[in-house]
Tab-separated table of C-alpha atoms in Angstrom:
chain	number	residue	atom	x	y	z
O	1	MET	CA	7.082	-8.606	7.224
O	2	ARG	CA	8.531	-8.414	10.688
O	3	ILE	CA	5.977	-9.235	13.341
O	4	VAL	CA	7.551	-9.646	16.781
O	5	ILE	CA	5.217	-12.424	17.862
O	6	ALA	CA	6.263	-14.515	14.873
O	7	ALA	CA	9.797	-14.581	16.244
O	8	LEU	CA	8.595	-17.257	18.662
O	9	LEU	CA	6.936	-19.414	16.053
O	10	TRP	CA	9.457	-21.736	14.521
O	11	LEU	CA	11.686	-22.483	17.474
O	12	SER	CA	14.194	-24.652	15.660
O	13	PHE	CA	15.044	-22.050	13.020
O	14	THR	CA	17.868	-19.577	13.487
O	15	GLY	CA	17.079	-16.109	14.850
O	16	ALA	CA	17.632	-14.519	11.432
O	17	ALA	CA	14.659	-16.466	10.073
O	18	SER	CA	12.402	-16.295	13.099
O	19	ALA	CA	9.949	-13.753	11.636
O	20	HIS	CA	9.591	-15.658	8.390
O	21	ALA	CA	6.333	-16.875	6.885
O	22	LEU	CA	5.164	-19.096	4.050
O	23	TRP	CA	3.372	-17.603	1.057
O	24	LEU	CA	1.939	-18.941	-2.207
O	25	GLU	CA	2.268	-17.538	-5.710
O	26	PRO	CA	0.976	-19.094	-8.942
O	27	ASP	CA	3.284	-19.704	-11.886
O	28	ALA	CA	3.093	-21.438	-15.269
O	29	GLY	CA	3.770	-24.843	-13.701
O	30	GLY	CA	1.371	-24.594	-10.757
O	31	TYR	CA	2.063	-22.867	-7.452
O	32	GLN	CA	5.270	-21.925	-5.671
O	33	LEU	CA	5.365	-21.969	-1.873
O	34	TYR	CA	8.086	-19.666	-0.555
O	35	PHE	CA	9.504	-19.283	2.937
O	36	GLY	CA	10.984	-15.943	3.893
O	37	GLU	CA	10.003	-12.259	3.884
O	38	PHE	CA	7.421	-11.402	1.212
O	39	GLY	CA	7.935	-7.626	1.163
O	40	ASP	CA	11.723	-7.975	0.946
O	41	ASN	CA	11.516	-10.749	-1.688
O	42	LEU	CA	13.708	-12.825	0.633
O	43	ARG	CA	13.302	-16.501	-0.213
O	44	GLU	CA	15.080	-19.187	1.765
O	45	GLY	CA	16.652	-21.987	-0.225
O	46	SER	CA	17.930	-25.530	-0.374
O	47	PRO	CA	20.527	-26.281	0.790
O	48	GLY	CA	19.419	-24.100	3.682
O	49	LEU	CA	16.303	-23.513	5.754
O	50	LEU	CA	13.961	-25.204	3.275
O	51	ASP	CA	15.618	-28.472	4.278
O	52	ARG	CA	14.228	-28.090	7.808
O	53	PHE	CA	10.682	-28.617	6.568
O	54	GLU	CA	10.272	-32.264	7.511
O	55	PRO	CA	7.777	-33.417	6.525
O	56	MET	CA	7.452	-31.175	3.483
O	57	PRO	CA	4.395	-28.876	3.402
O	58	ALA	CA	1.174	-30.311	1.961
O	59	ALA	CA	-1.280	-28.419	-0.235
O	60	LYS	CA	-4.760	-28.749	-1.684
O	61	ALA	CA	-6.533	-26.898	-4.476
O	62	PHE	CA	-10.225	-26.070	-4.119
O	63	GLY	CA	-12.657	-25.535	-6.974
O	64	ALA	CA	-16.123	-26.375	-8.230
O	65	ALA	CA	-15.285	-30.102	-8.284
O	66	GLY	CA	-14.097	-30.145	-4.678
O	67	ASP	CA	-10.593	-30.396	-3.241
O	68	VAL	CA	-7.548	-32.014	-4.861
O	69	ALA	CA	-4.295	-32.891	-3.079
O	70	LEU	CA	-1.320	-31.454	-4.961
O	71	LYS	CA	2.054	-33.022	-5.667
O	72	VAL	CA	5.032	-31.346	-3.989
O	73	GLU	CA	8.667	-31.107	-5.042
O	74	LYS	CA	11.403	-29.137	-3.309
O	75	LYS	CA	13.164	-26.659	-5.600
O	76	PRO	CA	16.221	-24.439	-4.888
O	77	THR	CA	14.118	-21.555	-3.484
O	78	ALA	CA	10.562	-22.930	-3.121
O	79	PHE	CA	8.266	-25.904	-2.869
O	80	GLN	CA	6.611	-26.503	-6.253
O	81	PHE	CA	2.999	-27.739	-6.197
O	82	THR	CA	1.437	-29.243	-9.302
O	83	GLY	CA	-1.779	-31.016	-10.224
O	84	ALA	CA	-4.332	-28.283	-9.528
O	85	PRO	CA	-7.442	-28.619	-11.712
O	86	GLU	CA	-8.281	-25.853	-14.128
O	87	GLY	CA	-10.388	-23.174	-12.493
O	88	ALA	CA	-9.189	-23.799	-8.944
O	89	GLY	CA	-10.118	-20.655	-7.059
O	90	SER	CA	-8.141	-21.283	-3.897
O	91	VAL	CA	-5.040	-23.191	-2.811
O	92	VAL	CA	-3.990	-23.819	0.786
O	93	ALA	CA	-0.667	-25.150	2.086
O	94	GLU	CA	0.443	-26.003	5.598
O	95	GLN	CA	3.289	-27.512	7.577
O	96	ALA	CA	3.012	-28.391	11.249
O	97	ARG	CA	5.404	-30.010	13.689
O	98	VAL	CA	6.271	-30.090	17.371
O	99	THR	CA	9.613	-28.640	18.480
O	100	GLU	CA	11.296	-28.652	21.876
O	101	ARG	CA	13.142	-25.977	23.802
O	102	LYS	CA	15.026	-26.733	27.005
O	103	GLN	CA	15.691	-24.001	29.553
O	104	ASN	CA	17.435	-25.123	32.732
O	105	ASP	CA	15.627	-28.371	33.532
O	106	LYS	CA	12.326	-27.451	31.899
O	107	VAL	CA	11.393	-28.688	28.409
O	108	THR	CA	8.743	-26.734	26.490
O	109	ARG	CA	7.093	-28.363	23.475
O	110	THR	CA	5.468	-26.097	20.904
O	111	LEU	CA	3.314	-26.995	17.927
O	112	GLY	CA	4.254	-24.610	15.133
O	113	ARG	CA	1.823	-24.179	12.243
O	114	LEU	CA	2.932	-22.287	9.162
O	115	SER	CA	0.121	-21.920	6.625
O	116	ALA	CA	-0.551	-20.101	3.378
O	117	ARG	CA	-3.539	-19.533	1.124
O	118	TYR	CA	-3.776	-18.110	-2.401
O	119	VAL	CA	-7.075	-16.930	-3.896
O	120	ALA	CA	-7.738	-16.152	-7.541
O	121	ASP	CA	-10.399	-13.512	-6.760
O	122	PHE	CA	-12.268	-11.850	-3.908
O	123	SER	CA	-15.246	-14.223	-3.826
O	124	GLU	CA	-16.478	-15.002	-0.318
O	125	ARG	CA	-14.887	-18.170	1.044
O	126	LYS	CA	-15.102	-20.354	4.120
O	127	PRO	CA	-12.163	-21.043	6.472
O	128	LEU	CA	-10.241	-24.222	5.691
O	129	ILE	CA	-7.191	-24.170	7.949
O	130	THR	CA	-6.761	-23.580	11.678
O	131	LEU	CA	-5.782	-19.929	11.271
O	132	ASP	CA	-7.292	-18.630	8.051
O	133	ILE	CA	-7.727	-15.306	6.251
O	134	VAL	CA	-10.483	-15.177	3.643
O	135	PRO	CA	-12.003	-12.564	1.332
O	136	THR	CA	-15.620	-11.666	2.033
O	137	GLY	CA	-16.868	-10.808	-1.447
O	138	LYS	CA	-15.337	-7.470	-2.410
O	139	PRO	CA	-11.779	-6.186	-2.942
O	140	GLY	CA	-10.093	-5.171	0.293
O	141	SER	CA	-12.616	-6.858	2.597
O	142	PHE	CA	-11.364	-9.821	4.650
O	143	LYS	CA	-12.144	-11.931	7.676
O	144	VAL	CA	-9.829	-13.848	10.009
O	145	PHE	CA	-10.858	-17.173	11.536
O	146	TYR	CA	-9.223	-19.234	14.245
O	147	ASP	CA	-10.431	-22.801	14.710
O	148	GLY	CA	-13.438	-22.010	12.523
O	149	LYS	CA	-14.552	-18.965	14.524
O	150	PRO	CA	-14.061	-15.252	13.751
O	151	LEU	CA	-10.974	-13.870	15.489
O	152	PRO	CA	-11.518	-10.379	16.975
O	153	LYS	CA	-8.755	-7.858	17.716
O	154	ALA	CA	-6.175	-9.759	15.681
O	155	LYS	CA	-3.272	-7.858	14.162
O	156	ALA	CA	-3.139	-8.102	10.364
O	157	GLU	CA	-0.254	-6.865	8.252
O	158	VAL	CA	-0.870	-6.115	4.565
O	159	VAL	CA	2.232	-6.013	2.367
O	160	THR	CA	2.829	-5.478	-1.351
O	161	GLU	CA	5.489	-7.279	-3.353
O	162	PHE	CA	7.642	-4.118	-3.303
O	163	GLY	CA	7.408	-3.626	0.479
O	164	TRP	CA	4.542	-1.152	1.040
O	165	THR	CA	3.023	-2.129	4.396
O	166	LYS	CA	-0.134	-1.347	6.348
O	167	GLU	CA	-1.083	-2.696	9.778
O	168	LEU	CA	-4.681	-3.141	10.918
O	169	LYS	CA	-6.751	-4.956	13.532
O	170	THR	CA	-9.832	-7.064	13.026
O	171	ASP	CA	-13.103	-5.872	14.535
O	172	GLU	CA	-15.306	-7.843	16.938
O	173	ALA	CA	-16.493	-10.009	14.029
O	174	GLY	CA	-12.944	-10.795	12.911
O	175	ALA	CA	-13.259	-8.567	9.841
O	176	PHE	CA	-11.198	-5.715	8.426
O	177	GLU	CA	-11.096	-3.602	5.282
O	178	VAL	CA	-8.060	-2.099	3.576
O	179	GLU	CA	-7.480	-0.039	0.458
O	180	LEU	CA	-5.508	-1.837	-2.246
O	181	PRO	CA	-4.156	1.050	-4.336
O	182	TRP	CA	-1.361	-0.771	-6.142
O	183	LYS	CA	-1.553	-3.145	-9.057
O	184	GLY	CA	0.216	-6.424	-8.311
O	185	THR	CA	0.511	-9.117	-5.648
O	186	TYR	CA	-0.330	-8.569	-1.983
O	187	ALA	CA	0.143	-10.686	1.134
O	188	VAL	CA	-1.832	-10.476	4.376
O	189	GLU	CA	-0.192	-12.018	7.455
O	190	VAL	CA	-1.726	-12.897	10.827
O	191	SER	CA	-0.088	-14.566	13.863
O	192	VAL	CA	-1.620	-16.287	16.889
O	193	VAL	CA	-0.235	-17.768	20.110
O	194	ASP	CA	-2.430	-20.343	21.873
O	195	ASN	CA	-1.133	-21.750	25.173
O	196	THR	CA	-3.668	-24.589	25.298
O	197	PRO	CA	-1.853	-27.957	25.509
O	198	GLY	CA	-2.686	-30.829	23.201
O	199	THR	CA	-1.239	-33.498	20.920
O	200	HIS	CA	-0.227	-33.528	17.264
O	201	GLY	CA	-0.328	-37.140	16.164
O	202	ASP	CA	1.489	-38.898	18.980
O	203	ALA	CA	3.491	-35.806	19.986
O	204	PRO	CA	2.279	-33.788	22.998
O	205	TYR	CA	2.723	-30.025	23.076
O	206	ASP	CA	2.330	-27.251	25.636
O	207	GLY	CA	0.984	-24.628	23.248
O	208	MET	CA	0.702	-23.555	19.624
O	209	ARG	CA	2.159	-20.706	17.610
O	210	LEU	CA	0.692	-20.054	14.187
O	211	VAL	CA	1.438	-17.773	11.241
O	212	THR	CA	-0.781	-17.651	8.151
O	213	THR	CA	-0.608	-15.601	4.972
O	214	LEU	CA	-3.164	-14.873	2.274
O	215	THR	CA	-1.855	-13.842	-1.156
O	216	PHE	CA	-3.824	-12.464	-4.097
O	217	LYS	CA	-3.364	-10.307	-7.181
O	218	VAL	CA	-4.955	-6.925	-7.859
O	219	PRO	CA	-5.274	-6.530	-11.640
O	220	ASP	CA	-5.828	-2.752	-11.723
O	221	GLY	CA	-4.449	0.219	-9.835
O	222	LEU	CA	-1.400	2.406	-9.499
O	223	VAL	CA	1.738	1.202	-11.220
O	224	ALA	CA	3.856	-0.235	-8.426
O	225	PRO	CA	7.591	0.284	-7.996
O	226	ALA	CA	9.745	-2.604	-9.125
O	227	ARG	CA	9.895	-5.671	-6.911
O	228	PRO	CA	13.236	-5.972	-5.071
O	229	PRO	CA	15.690	-8.528	-6.463
O	230	VAL	CA	15.333	-12.017	-5.015
O	231	VAL	CA	17.529	-12.520	-1.947
O	232	THR	CA	18.420	-16.085	-0.923
O	233	PRO	CA	20.670	-16.091	2.150
O	234	LYS	CA	23.422	-18.649	2.435
O	235	ARG	CA	22.834	-20.587	5.637
């Protein structure tokens, strides 16, 4: 996924990683949170760019019994989350921090928010994070929310695990529909720039830049090409 606007998001990362995003995938031990390029199977590692996530991302699992905070551990190519209750239908993860950029004598402070959500099915769900992408009740139907409100005219990029990509825009109600022809895992990515100043904890900022992904699995469909080999750059 290479969205130009995302190049401004994480100002302290190197240019090679500037279009990166977080995404979630379930595994036998819980959920893995990756940072990189989903369609290229590029996963940053530790030692490397994963070490710049301070504090480490936090995650919650949501199910019939409510929400549960998950335990996090940094692995060589992901953050491992454990402790989700059985039957959790949705997991969200997020990391936010304020970074500074100095140009001449001017200092610009930006709150970067990298977020990810995984859903087990296409049941209709409510927004939970600042920039959120949620299914609306049927396969291929989604809605984008910003600060709890539908986000119209937002660019959404849909990517498969082998790199097939489709770009769309949300309608006036923040919704969009897309065909999901391939069997396997998909990611939807949306980016937002908000120049409204504010504070994050005690840290002031001049504006926000956000990138969120939604991942899910399609159980039936065309047999997809093989996923590219995992790439972990040496930084």
